[in-house]
Coordinates of C-alpha atoms in Angstrom, one line a residue:
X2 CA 38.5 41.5 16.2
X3 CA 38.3 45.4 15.3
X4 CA 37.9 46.0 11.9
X5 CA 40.6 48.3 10.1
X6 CA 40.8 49.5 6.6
X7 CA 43.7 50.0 4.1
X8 CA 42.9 52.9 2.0
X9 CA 44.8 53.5 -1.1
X10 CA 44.7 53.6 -5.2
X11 CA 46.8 52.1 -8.3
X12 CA 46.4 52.0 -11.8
X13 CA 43.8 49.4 -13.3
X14 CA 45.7 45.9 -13.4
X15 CA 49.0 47.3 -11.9
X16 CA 49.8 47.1 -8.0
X17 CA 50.0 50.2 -5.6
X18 CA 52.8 52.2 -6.8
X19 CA 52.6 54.8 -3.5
X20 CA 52.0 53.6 0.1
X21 CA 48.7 52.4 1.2
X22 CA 47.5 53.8 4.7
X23 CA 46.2 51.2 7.5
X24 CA 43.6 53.5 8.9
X25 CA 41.2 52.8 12.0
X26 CA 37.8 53.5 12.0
X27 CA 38.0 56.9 11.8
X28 CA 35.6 58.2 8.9
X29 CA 37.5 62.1 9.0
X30 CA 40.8 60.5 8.9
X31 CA 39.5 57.5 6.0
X32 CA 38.5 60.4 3.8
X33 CA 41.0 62.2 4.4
X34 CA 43.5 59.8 2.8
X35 CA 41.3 58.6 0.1
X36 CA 41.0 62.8 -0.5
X37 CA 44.3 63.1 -0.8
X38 CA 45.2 60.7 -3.5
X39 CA 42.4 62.0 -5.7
X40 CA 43.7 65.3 -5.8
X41 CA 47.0 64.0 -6.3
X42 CA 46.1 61.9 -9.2
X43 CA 44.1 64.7 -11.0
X44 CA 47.1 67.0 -10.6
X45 CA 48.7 64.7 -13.1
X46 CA 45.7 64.4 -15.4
X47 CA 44.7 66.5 -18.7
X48 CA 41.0 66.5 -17.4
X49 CA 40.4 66.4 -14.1
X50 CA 36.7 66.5 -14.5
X51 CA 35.7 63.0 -13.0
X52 CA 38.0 63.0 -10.6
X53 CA 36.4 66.5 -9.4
X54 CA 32.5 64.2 -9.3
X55 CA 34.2 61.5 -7.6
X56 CA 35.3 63.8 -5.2
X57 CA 32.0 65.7 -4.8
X58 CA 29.8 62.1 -4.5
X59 CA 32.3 61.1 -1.5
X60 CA 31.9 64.3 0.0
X61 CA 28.4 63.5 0.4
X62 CA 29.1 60.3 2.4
X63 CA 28.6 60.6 6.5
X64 CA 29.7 57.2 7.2
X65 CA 33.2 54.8 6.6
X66 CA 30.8 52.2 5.6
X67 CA 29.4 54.6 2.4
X68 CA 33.3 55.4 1.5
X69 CA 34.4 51.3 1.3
X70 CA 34.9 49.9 -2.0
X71 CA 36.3 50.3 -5.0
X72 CA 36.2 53.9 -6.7
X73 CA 37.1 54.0 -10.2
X74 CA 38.0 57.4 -12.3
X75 CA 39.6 56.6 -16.1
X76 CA 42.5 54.0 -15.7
X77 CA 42.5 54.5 -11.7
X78 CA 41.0 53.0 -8.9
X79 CA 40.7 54.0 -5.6
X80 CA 40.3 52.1 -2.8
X81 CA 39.0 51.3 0.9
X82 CA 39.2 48.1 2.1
X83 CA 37.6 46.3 5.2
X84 CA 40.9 43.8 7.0
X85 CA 39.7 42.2 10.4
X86 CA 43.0 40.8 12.2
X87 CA 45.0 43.6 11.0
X88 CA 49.0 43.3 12.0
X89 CA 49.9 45.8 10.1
X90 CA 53.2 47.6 12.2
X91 CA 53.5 50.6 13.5
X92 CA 56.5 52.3 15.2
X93 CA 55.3 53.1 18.6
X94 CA 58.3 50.4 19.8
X95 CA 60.6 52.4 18.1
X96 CA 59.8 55.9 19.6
X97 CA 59.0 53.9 23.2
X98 CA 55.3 54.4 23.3
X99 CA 52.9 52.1 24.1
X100 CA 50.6 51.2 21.6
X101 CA 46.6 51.9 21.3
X102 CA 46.5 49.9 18.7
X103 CA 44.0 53.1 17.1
X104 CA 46.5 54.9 14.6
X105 CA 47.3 54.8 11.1
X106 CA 50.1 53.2 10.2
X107 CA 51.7 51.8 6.7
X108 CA 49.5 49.0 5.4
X109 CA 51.2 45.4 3.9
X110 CA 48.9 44.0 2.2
X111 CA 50.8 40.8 1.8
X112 CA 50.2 37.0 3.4
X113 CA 52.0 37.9 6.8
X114 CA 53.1 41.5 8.8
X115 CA 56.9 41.8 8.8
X116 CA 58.6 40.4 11.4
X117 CA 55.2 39.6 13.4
X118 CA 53.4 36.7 14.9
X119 CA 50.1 37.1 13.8
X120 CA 49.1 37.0 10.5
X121 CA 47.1 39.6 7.8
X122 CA 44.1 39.3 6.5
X123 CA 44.6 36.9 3.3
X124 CA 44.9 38.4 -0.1
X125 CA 42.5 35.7 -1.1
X126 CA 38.3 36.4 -0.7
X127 CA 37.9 33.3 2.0
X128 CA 34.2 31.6 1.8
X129 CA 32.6 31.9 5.4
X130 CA 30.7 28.9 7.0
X131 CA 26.6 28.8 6.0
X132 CA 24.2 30.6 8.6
X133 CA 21.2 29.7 9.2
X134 CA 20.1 29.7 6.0
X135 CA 22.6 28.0 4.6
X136 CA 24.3 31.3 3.0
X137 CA 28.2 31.6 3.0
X138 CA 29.6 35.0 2.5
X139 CA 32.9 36.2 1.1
X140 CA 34.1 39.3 -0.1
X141 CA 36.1 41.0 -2.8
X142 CA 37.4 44.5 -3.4
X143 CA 34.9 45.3 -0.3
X144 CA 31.7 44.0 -1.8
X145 CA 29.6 41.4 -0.2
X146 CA 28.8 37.9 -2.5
X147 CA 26.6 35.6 -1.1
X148 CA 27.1 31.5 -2.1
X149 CA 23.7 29.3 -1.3
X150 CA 21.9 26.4 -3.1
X151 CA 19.1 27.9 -5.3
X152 CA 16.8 24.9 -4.7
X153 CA 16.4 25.4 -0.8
X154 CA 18.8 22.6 -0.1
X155 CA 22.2 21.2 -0.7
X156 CA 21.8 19.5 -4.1
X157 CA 24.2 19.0 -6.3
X158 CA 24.3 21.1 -10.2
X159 CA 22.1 24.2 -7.9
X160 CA 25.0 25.6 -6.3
X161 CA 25.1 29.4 -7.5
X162 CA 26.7 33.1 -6.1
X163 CA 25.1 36.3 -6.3
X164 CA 25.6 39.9 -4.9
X165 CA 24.6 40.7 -1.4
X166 CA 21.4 42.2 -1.6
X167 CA 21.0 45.6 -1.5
X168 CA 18.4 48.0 0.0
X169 CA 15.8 45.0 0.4
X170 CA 16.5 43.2 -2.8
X171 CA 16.3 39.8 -2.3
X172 CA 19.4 38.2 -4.0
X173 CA 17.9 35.9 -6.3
X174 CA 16.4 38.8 -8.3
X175 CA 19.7 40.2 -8.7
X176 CA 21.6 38.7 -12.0
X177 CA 24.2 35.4 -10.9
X178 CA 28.1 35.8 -10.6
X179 CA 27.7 31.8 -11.5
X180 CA 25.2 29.5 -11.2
X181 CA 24.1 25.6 -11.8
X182 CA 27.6 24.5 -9.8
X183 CA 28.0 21.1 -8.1
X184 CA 29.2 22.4 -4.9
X185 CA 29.2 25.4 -2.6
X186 CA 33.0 25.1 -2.5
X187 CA 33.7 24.9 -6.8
X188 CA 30.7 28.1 -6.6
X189 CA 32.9 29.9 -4.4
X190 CA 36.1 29.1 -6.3
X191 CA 34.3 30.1 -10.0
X192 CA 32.9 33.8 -8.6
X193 CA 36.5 34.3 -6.6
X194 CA 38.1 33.5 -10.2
X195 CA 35.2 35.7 -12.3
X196 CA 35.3 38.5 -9.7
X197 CA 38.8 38.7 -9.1
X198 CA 38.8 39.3 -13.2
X199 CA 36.5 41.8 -13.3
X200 CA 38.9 44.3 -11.0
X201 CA 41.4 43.9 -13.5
X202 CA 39.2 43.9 -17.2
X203 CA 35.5 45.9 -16.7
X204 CA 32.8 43.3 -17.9
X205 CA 30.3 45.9 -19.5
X206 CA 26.6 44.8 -18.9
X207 CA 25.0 42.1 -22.1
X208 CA 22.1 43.9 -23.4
X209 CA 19.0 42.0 -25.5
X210 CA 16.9 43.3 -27.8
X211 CA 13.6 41.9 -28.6
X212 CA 11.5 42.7 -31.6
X213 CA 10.4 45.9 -30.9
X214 CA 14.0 47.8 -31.0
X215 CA 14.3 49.8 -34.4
X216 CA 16.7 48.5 -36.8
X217 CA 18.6 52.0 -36.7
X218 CA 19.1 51.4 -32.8
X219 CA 20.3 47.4 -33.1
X220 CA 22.5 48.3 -36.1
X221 CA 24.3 50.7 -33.4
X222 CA 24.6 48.6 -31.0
X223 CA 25.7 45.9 -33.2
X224 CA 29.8 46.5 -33.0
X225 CA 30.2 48.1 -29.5
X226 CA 32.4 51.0 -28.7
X227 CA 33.6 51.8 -25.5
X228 CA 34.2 55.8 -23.8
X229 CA 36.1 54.7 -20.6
X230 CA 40.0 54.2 -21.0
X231 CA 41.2 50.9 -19.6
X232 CA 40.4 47.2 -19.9
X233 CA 36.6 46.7 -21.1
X234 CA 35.0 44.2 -22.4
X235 CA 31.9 44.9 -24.5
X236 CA 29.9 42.7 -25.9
X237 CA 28.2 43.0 -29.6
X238 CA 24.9 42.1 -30.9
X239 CA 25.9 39.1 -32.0
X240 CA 26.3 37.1 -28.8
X241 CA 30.6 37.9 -28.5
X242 CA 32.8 39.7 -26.5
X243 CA 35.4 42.8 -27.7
X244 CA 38.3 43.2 -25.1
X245 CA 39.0 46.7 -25.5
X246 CA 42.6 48.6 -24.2
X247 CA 42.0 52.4 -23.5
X248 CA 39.3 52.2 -26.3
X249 CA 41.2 49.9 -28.6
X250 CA 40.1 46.0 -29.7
X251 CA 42.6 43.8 -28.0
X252 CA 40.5 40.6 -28.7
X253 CA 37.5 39.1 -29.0
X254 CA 36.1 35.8 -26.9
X255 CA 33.1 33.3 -27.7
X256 CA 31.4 32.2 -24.8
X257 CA 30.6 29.1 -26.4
X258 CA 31.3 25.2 -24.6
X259 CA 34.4 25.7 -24.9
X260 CA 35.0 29.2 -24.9
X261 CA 37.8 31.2 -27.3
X262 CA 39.8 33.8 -27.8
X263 CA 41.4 35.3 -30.7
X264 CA 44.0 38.2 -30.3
X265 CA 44.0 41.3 -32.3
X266 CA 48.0 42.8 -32.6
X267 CA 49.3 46.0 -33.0
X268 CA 49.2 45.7 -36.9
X269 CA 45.9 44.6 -36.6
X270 CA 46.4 40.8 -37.9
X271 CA 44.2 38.6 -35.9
X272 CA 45.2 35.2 -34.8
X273 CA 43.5 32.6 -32.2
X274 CA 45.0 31.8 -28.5
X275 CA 45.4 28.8 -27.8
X276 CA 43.5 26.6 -25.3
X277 CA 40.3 26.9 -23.7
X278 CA 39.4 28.4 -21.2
X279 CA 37.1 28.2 -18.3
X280 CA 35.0 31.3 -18.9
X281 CA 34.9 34.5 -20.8
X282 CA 37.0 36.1 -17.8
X283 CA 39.9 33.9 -17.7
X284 CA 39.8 34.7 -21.8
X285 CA 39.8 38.3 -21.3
X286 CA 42.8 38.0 -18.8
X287 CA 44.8 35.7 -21.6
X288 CA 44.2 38.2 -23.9
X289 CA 45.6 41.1 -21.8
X290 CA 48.6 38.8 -20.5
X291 CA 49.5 38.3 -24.0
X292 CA 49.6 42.1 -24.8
X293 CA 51.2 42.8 -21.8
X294 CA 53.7 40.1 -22.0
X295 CA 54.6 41.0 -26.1
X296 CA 55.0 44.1 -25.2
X297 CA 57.6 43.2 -22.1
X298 CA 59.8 41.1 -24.4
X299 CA 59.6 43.8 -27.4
X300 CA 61.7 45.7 -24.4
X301 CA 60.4 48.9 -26.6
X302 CA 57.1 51.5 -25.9
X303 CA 54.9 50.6 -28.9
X304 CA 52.4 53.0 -30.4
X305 CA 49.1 50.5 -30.5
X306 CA 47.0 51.7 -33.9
X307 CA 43.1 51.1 -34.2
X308 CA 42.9 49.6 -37.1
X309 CA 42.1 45.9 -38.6
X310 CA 43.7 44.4 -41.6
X311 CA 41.6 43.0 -43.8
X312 CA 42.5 40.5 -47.0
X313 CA 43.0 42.2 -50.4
X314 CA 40.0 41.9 -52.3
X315 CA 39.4 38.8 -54.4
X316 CA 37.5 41.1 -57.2
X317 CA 38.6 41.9 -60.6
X318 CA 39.1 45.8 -59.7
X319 CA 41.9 45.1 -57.6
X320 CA 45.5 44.1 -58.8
X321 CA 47.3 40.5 -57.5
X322 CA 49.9 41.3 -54.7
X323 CA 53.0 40.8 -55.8
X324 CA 54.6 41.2 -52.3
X325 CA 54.1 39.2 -49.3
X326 CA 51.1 40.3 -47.1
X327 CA 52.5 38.9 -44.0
X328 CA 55.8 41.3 -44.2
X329 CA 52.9 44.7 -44.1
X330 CA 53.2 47.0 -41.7
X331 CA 51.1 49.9 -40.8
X332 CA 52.8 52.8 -40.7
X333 CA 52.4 56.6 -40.2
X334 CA 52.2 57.9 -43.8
X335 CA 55.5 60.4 -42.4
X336 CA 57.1 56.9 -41.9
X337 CA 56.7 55.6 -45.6
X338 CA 60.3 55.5 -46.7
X339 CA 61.3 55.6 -50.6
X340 CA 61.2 52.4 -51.9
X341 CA 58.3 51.0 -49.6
X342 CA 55.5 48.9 -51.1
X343 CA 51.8 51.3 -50.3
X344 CA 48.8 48.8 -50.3
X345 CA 46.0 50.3 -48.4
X346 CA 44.6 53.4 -46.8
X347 CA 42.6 53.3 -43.2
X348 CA 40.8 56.5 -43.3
X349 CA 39.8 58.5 -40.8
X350 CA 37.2 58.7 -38.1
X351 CA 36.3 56.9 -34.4
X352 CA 36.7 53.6 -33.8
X353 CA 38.2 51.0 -35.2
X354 CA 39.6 51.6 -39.1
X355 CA 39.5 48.6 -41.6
X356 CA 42.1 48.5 -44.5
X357 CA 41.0 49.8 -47.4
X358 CA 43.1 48.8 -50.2
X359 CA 44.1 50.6 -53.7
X360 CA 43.6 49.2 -56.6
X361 CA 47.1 48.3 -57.2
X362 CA 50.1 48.5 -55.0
X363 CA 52.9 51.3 -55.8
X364 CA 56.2 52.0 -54.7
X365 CA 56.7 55.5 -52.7
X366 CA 59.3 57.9 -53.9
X367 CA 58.5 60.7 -50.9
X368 CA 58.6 64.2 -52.8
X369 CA 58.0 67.3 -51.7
X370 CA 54.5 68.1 -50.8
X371 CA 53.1 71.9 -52.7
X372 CA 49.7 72.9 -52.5
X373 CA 49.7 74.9 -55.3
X374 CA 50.8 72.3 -58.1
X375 CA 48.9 71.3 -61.4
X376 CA 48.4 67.8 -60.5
X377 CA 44.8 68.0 -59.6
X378 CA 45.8 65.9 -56.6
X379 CA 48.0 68.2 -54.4
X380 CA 45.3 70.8 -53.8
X381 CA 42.5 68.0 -52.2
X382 CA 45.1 68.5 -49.2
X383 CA 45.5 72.4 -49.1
X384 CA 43.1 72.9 -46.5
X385 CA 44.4 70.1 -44.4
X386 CA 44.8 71.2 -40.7
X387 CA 48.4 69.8 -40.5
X388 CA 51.6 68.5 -42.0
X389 CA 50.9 66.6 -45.3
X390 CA 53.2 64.5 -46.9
X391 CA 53.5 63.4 -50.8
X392 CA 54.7 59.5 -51.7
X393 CA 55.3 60.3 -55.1
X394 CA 53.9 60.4 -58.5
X395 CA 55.6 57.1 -59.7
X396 CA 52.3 54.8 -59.5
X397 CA 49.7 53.3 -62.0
X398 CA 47.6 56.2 -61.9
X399 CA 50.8 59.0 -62.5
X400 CA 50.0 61.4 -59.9
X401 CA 50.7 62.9 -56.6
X402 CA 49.9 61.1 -53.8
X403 CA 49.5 63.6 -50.5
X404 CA 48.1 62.2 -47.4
X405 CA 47.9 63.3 -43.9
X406 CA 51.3 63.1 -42.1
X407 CA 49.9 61.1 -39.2
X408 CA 47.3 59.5 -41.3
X409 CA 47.6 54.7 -41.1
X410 CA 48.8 53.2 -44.9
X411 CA 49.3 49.8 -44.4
X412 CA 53.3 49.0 -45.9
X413 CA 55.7 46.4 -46.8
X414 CA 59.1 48.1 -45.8
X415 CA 62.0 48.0 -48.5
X416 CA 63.7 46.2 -46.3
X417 CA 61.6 43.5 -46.2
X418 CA 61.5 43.1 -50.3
X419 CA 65.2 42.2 -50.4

């Protein structure tokens, strides 16, 4: 059967929002498409910088076989995609031509063509039958993965999938999608499950250090950071996983027997997820779903905050709560209202900020905010590039109180004290 491809992008996680183009092999006509929804992408985007070097690596590419795959630019990814048995329709009925079978034409990309008798490449990776050497193949997003028994011959526990090899690389040197399965048929259906993962959450590569790294360089490394937007899972020094969101924790998963997940909100309270799961993929997807999913049934657009929210101290220099902990909030100091209960500052800086409590909790009383008083306080803040707002000088320590306007206080709402 000829070999067509379906060229198209979408947002990472999210299906195709605009129509996805059945093209033949036609390399002028592939790039063409896949051209065209890069520019129209950037056109939308504050930096179109990486979309511009995506463009300019593609242009270098002489053949459709260079262009297939999965291309992926901030929270986008753009597509080619091999389909064999394509019955994708086309019009020519309609306008009473006869068909060549060679143009583009709309592409469904779901189980069966409208209305036709033949049916579409499967949205699921299929596993081929072994050749010769007892290798199946499948593929996903467009890339090769090879299934074979790592002891030469079809014993159980040895089962194991790794990339195609590339440019001469034998595939065994090449690190395993999974490996040490009971059959080529549960290999197949872990990697299908792990890959089909990875197009949704970016598994960032583990990375070892032996004795020789500096301390300076491990303590870096030690809580990972992320600079692509998205959903990215990074691993830290300490043998766990961070799931972030567009740069922001989401969770964290152990890849221990069983492995776990524990969700980080939009508050930044932590609690665990239920259940085990299979493998650190299938807990990165749980985490998102649950983010996704609060968010669906909130019915509202929610500003996510990086921050975690620690415990108050248990030290003699800070004061007993006398309000509930579990009825905080963090809030943008602008959004302290008079009569809220201020327990904790979050600083500034990259990354994730942890709460950093006062020494005793106050109520606000918003006032406003001048530069030029006595107080000793108010002028910390006269430089400030940008609104500042004052909570009040009714607290233990009987002065003003300016912070940042969008600057994080973690707060328990008045509303919540009655």
């Amino acid at each position: 059967m000829n070999t067509r491809y379906h060229v198209g992008h979408h947002e990472i996680g999210l299906a195709p929002e605009y129509r996805v183009e059945c093209i033949g092999e036609d390399f002028d006509e592939i790039f063409a498409w896949l051209e065209g929804d890069i520019s129209g992408v950037a056109e939308n985007v504050e930096d179109e910088t990486p979309f511009d070097e995506l463009y300019a690596r593609l242009s270098e590419c002489t053949t459709v076989a260079e262009l297939v795959g999965e291309h992926v630019v901030d929270a986008f990814v753009f597509f080619v995609r091999p389909v064999t048995g394509c019955a994708c329709p086309c019009d020519c009925a309609e306008q009473g031509e006869e068909c060549d079978g060679v143009h583009s034409r709309e592409a469904i990309e779901d189980d069966k063509a409208a209305d036709g008798d033949e049916a579409v490449e499967d949205s699921e990776p299929q596993l081929g039958e072994p050749d010769d050497k007892g290798v199946s193949r499948f593929f996903v997003g467009g890339s090769e993965y090879h299934v074979f028994n790592t002891a030469s011959t079809e014993l159980p526990g040895f089962w194991a999938c790794y990339p195609a090899p590339q440019d001469g690389v034998d595939p065994a040197t090449r690190s395993n999608i999974v490996a040490g399965m009971k059959s080529r048929e549960r290999a197949f259906e872990v990697a299908r499950d792990k890959l089909q993962a990875r197009r949704v959450i970016t598994i960032l590569p583990r990375q070892y250090h032996d004795v020789t790294v500096s301390d300076a360089e491990r303590e870096e490394y030690g809580y990972p950071s992320v600079e692509r937007d998205g959903w990215v899972g990074a691993w830290h020094a300490e043998g766990y996983m961070i799931v972030f969101e567009d740069r922001i924790e989401r969770g964290i998963v152990w890849p221990d027997r069983p492995v776990e997940a524990r969700i980080i909100g939009h508050d930044g309270r932590e609690h665990d997820l239920d259940g085990e799961f299979r493998n650190l993929e299938a807990a990165a997807l749980a985490i998102r779903e649950h983010h996704l999913t609060a968010r669906t049934r909130r019915g509202v657009d929610v500003e996510l905050l990086p921050v975690i929210v620690t415990e108050l101290p248990d030290d003699e220099d800070h004061a007993p709560l006398l309000v509930d902990p579990a009825a905080a909030r963090v809030v943008k100091a602008a959004e302290v209202a008079d009569g809220d209960t201020v327990l904790a500052s979050f600083g500034t800086g990259g990354g994730m900020l942890r709460s950093d409590y006062f020494n005793d909790q106050y109520t606000a009383h918003p006032m406003t905010y001048d530069p030029t008083h006595g107080c000793g306080s108010c002028a910390t803040m006269a430089d400030h590039d940008g609104p500042v707002v004052n909570l009040g000088d009714d607290n233990p320590w009987e002065v003003c109180d300016p912070h940042a306007a969008d600057s994080l206080l973690l707060v328990v709402p008045a509303a919540r004290l009655t």
